[in-house]
Short mmCIF file of C-alpha atoms in Angstrom, two decimals:
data_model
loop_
_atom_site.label_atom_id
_atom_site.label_comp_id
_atom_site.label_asym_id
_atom_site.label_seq_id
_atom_site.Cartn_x
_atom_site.Cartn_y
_atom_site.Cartn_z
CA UNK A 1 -11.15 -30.88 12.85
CA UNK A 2 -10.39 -29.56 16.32
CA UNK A 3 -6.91 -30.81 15.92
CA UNK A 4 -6.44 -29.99 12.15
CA UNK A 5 -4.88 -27.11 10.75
CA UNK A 6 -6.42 -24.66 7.86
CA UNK A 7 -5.39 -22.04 5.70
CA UNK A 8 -8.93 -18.87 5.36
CA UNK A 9 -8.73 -17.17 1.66
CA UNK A 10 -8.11 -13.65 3.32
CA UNK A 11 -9.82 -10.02 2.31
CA UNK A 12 -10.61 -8.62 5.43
CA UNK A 13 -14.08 -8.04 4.06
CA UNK A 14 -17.23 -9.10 6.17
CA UNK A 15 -17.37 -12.39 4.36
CA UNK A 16 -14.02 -13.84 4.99
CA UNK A 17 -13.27 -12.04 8.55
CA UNK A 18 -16.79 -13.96 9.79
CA UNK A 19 -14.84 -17.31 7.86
CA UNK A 20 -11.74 -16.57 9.61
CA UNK A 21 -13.51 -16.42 13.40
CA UNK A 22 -15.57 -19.82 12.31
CA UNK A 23 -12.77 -21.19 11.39
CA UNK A 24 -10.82 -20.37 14.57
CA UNK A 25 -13.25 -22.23 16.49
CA UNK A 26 -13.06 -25.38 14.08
CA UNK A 27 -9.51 -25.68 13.66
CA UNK A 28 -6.14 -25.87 16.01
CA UNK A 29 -4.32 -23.50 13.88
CA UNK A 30 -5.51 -21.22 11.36
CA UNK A 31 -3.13 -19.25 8.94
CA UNK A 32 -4.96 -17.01 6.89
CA UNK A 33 -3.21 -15.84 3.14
CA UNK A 34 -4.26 -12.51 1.11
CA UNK A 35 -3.67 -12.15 -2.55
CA UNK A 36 -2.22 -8.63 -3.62
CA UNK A 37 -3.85 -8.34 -7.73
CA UNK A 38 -3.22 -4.47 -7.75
CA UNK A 39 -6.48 -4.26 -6.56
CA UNK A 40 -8.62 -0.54 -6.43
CA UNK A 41 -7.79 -0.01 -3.10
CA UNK A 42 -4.68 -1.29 -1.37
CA UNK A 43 -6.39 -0.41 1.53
CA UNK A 44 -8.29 -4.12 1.15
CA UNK A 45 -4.33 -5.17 2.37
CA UNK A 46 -3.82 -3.14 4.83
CA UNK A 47 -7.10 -4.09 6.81
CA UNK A 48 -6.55 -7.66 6.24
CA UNK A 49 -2.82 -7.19 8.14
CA UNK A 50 -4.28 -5.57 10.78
CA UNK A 51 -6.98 -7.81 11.48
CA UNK A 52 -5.11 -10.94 11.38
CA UNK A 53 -2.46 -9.23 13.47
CA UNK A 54 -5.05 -8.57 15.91
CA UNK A 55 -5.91 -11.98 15.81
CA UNK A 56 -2.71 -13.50 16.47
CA UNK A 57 -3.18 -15.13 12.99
CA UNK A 58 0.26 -16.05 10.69
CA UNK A 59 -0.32 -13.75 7.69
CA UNK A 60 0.36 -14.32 4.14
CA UNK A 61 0.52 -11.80 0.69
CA UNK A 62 0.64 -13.81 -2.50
CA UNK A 63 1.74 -11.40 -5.21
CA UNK A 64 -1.11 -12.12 -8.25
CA UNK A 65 -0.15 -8.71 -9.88
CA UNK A 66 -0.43 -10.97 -13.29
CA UNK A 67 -4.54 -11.42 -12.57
CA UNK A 68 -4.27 -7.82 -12.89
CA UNK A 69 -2.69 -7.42 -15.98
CA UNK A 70 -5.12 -10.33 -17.64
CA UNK A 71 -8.22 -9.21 -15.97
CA UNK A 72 -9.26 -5.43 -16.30
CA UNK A 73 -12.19 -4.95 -14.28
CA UNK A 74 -14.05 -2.53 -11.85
CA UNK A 75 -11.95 -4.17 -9.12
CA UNK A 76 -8.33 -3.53 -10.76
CA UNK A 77 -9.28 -0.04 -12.83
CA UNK A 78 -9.78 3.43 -11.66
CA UNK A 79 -11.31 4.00 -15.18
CA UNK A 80 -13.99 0.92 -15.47
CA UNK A 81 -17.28 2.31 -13.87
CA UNK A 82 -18.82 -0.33 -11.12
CA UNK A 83 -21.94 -1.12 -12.55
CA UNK A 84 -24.22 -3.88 -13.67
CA UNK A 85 -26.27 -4.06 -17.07
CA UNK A 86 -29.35 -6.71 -17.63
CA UNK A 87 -28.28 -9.64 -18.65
CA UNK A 88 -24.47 -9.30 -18.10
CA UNK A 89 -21.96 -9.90 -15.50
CA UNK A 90 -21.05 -6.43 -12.80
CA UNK A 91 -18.05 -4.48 -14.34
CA UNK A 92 -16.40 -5.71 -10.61
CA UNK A 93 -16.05 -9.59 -11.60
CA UNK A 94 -12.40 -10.81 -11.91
CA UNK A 95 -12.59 -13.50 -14.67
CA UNK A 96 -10.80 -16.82 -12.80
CA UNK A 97 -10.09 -14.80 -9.50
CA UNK A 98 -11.51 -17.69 -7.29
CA UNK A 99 -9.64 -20.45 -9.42
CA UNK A 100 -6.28 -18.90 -8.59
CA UNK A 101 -7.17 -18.22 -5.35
CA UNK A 102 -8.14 -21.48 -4.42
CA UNK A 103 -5.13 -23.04 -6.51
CA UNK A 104 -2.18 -21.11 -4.35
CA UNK A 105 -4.29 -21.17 -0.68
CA UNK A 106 -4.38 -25.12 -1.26
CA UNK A 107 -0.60 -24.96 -2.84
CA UNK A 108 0.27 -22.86 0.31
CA UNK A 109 -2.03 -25.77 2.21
CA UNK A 110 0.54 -28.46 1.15
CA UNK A 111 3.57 -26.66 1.74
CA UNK A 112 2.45 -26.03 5.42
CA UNK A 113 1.04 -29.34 6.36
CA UNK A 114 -3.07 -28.02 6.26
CA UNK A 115 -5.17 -30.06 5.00
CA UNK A 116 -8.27 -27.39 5.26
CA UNK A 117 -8.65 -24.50 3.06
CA UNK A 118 -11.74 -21.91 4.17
CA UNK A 119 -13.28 -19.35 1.61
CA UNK A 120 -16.36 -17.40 2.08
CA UNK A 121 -17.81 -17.67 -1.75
CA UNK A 122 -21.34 -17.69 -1.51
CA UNK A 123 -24.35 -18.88 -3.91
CA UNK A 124 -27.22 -17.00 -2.14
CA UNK A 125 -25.57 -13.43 -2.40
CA UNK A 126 -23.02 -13.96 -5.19
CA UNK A 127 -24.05 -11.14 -7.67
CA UNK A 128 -23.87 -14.20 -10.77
CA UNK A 129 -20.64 -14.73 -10.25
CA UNK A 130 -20.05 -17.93 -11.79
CA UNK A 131 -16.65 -18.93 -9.73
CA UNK A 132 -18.83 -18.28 -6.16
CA UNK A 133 -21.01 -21.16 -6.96
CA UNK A 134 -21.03 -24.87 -5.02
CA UNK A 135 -20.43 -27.09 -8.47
CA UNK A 136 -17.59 -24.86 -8.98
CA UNK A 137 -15.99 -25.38 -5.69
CA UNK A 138 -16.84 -28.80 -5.21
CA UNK A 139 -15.20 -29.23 -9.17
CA UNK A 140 -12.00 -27.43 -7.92
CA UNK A 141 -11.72 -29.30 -4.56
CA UNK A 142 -11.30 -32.33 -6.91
CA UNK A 143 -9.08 -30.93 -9.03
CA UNK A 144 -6.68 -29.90 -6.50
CA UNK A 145 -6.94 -33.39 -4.85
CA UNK A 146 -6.07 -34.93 -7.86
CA UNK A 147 -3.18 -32.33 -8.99
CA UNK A 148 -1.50 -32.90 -5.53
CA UNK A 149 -2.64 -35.96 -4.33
CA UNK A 150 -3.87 -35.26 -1.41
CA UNK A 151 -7.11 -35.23 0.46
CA UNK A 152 -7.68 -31.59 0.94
CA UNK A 153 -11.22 -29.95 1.94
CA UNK A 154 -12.32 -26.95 0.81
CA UNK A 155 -14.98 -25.38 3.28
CA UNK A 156 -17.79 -22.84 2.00
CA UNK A 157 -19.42 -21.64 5.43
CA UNK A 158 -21.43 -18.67 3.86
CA UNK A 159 -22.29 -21.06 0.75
CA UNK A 160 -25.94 -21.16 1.25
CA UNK A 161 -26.93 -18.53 3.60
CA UNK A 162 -27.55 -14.64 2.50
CA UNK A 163 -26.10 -11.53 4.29
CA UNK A 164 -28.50 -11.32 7.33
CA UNK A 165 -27.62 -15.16 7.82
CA UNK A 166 -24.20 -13.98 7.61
CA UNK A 167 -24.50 -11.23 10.23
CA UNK A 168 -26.18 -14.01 12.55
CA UNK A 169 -23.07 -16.26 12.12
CA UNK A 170 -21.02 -13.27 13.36
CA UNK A 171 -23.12 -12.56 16.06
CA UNK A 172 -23.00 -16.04 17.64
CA UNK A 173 -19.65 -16.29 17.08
CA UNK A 174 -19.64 -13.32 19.47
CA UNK A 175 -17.75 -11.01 16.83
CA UNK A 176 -20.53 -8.87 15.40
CA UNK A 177 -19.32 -5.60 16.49
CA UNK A 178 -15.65 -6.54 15.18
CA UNK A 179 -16.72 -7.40 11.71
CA UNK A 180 -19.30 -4.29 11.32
CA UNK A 181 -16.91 -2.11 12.23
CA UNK A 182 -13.18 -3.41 11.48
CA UNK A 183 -14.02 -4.85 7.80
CA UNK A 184 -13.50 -3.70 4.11
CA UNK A 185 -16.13 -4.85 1.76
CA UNK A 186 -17.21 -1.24 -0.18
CA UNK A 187 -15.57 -1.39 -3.51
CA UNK A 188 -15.28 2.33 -2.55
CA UNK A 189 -12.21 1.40 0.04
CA UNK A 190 -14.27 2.80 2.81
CA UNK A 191 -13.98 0.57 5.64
CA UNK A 192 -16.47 -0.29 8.30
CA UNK A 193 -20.77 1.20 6.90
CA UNK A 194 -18.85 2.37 3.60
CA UNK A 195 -19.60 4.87 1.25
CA UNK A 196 -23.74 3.56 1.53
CA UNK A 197 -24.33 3.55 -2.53
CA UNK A 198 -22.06 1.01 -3.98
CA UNK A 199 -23.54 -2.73 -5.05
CA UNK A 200 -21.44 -4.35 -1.55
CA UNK A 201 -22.59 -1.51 0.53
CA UNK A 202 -26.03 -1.91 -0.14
CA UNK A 203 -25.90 -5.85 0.00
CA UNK A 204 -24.16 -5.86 3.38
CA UNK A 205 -26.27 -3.34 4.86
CA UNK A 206 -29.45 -4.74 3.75
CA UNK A 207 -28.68 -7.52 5.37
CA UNK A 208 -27.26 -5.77 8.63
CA UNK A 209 -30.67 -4.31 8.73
CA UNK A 210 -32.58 -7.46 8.21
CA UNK A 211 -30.97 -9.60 11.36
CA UNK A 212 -31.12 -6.64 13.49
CA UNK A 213 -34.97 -6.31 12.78
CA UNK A 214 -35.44 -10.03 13.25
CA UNK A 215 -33.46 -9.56 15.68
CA UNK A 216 -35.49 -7.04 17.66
CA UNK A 217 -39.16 -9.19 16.70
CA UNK A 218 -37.21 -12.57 18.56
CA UNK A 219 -36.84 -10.65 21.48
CA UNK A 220 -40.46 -9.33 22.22
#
């Protein structure tokens, strides 16, 4: 893959910014492309620019203002409370969001000449979201094959390891420190520790807390 070129599904959350540094050390070129659904806080775009700028990474913005319009959520309304009942999906899941996504990163694969497509969905930590799932991906990686005809791969990195695991993979990629304090993921649009109460705050920094205390025990 060393000499292959892939295109990293974008946020600038801690998921997809630890993605984007694996993938920079798999690939010879690395775009990475954001999608712009009206989301909560148009902060989530702003970040993303300034990472990949930072980076030295070609940039993308897909307007998907019509996910938006199809798909009121937690994510896309001011007025839907984030919040999850027993038994149901959270208020925050975008019905299809993943689907598109995938769909234009591997139509914007084909147009470029990449061949790899990188997204940080993940079945360990995935809050039952149906479209983060490995039969889904694997299913859509077909799909796509099929509807272009060409051999793409779609890489899941995070796919079966949970937030402290995540951490780890940042901190032997040497970024750590970047990605706790450069990254979106509160649905609060606070970057960096976040607002502390929100479902992502409290996932991320449970797990922050875990590989730094395991951290701490593998070093006595």
């Amino acid at each position: 893959m060393k000499n292959e070129k892939a295109v990293v599904v974008f946020s600038g959350g801690q998921d997809s910014t630890t993605c984007l540094f694996w993938a920079l050390k798999q690939f010879k070129e690395v775009v990475a492309v954001t999608f712009n659904y009206n989301q909560r806080h148009s902060l989530e775009i702003e970040v993303a620019q300034s990472i990949a700028k930072e980076l030295g990474v070609q940039h993308h913005i897909l307007d998907m203002s019509l996910l938006n319009q199809l798909a009121p959520n937690a994510l896309t309304r001011e007025d839907i409370k984030i919040e999850q009942k027993e038994g149901e999906l959270p208020s925050t899941f975008v019905p299809g969001r993943n689907l598109l996504f995938l769909s234009f990163a591997t139509i914007l694969a084909n147009q470029i000449g990449a061949k790899h497509i990188v997204t940080g969905v993940c079945e360990t930590d995935f809050s039952g979201y149906p479209d983060c799932r490995d039969a889904f991906v694997k299913s859509c990686n077909v799909t796509l094959n099929l509807a272009l005809d060409r051999p793409f791969v779609i890489h899941t990195p995070l796919m079966w390891i949970n937030k402290a695991e995540t951490w780890k993979m940042a901190d032997e990629l040497g970024v750590l420190d970047f990605v706790r304090n450069k990254t979106l993921t509160c649905y609060n649009g606070i970057i960096a520790e976040g607002c502390g109460e929100c479902p992502a705050c409290e996932l991320r920094q449970k797990g922050l807390d875990e590989y730094l205390a395991d951290s701490e025990v593998n070093k006595q």
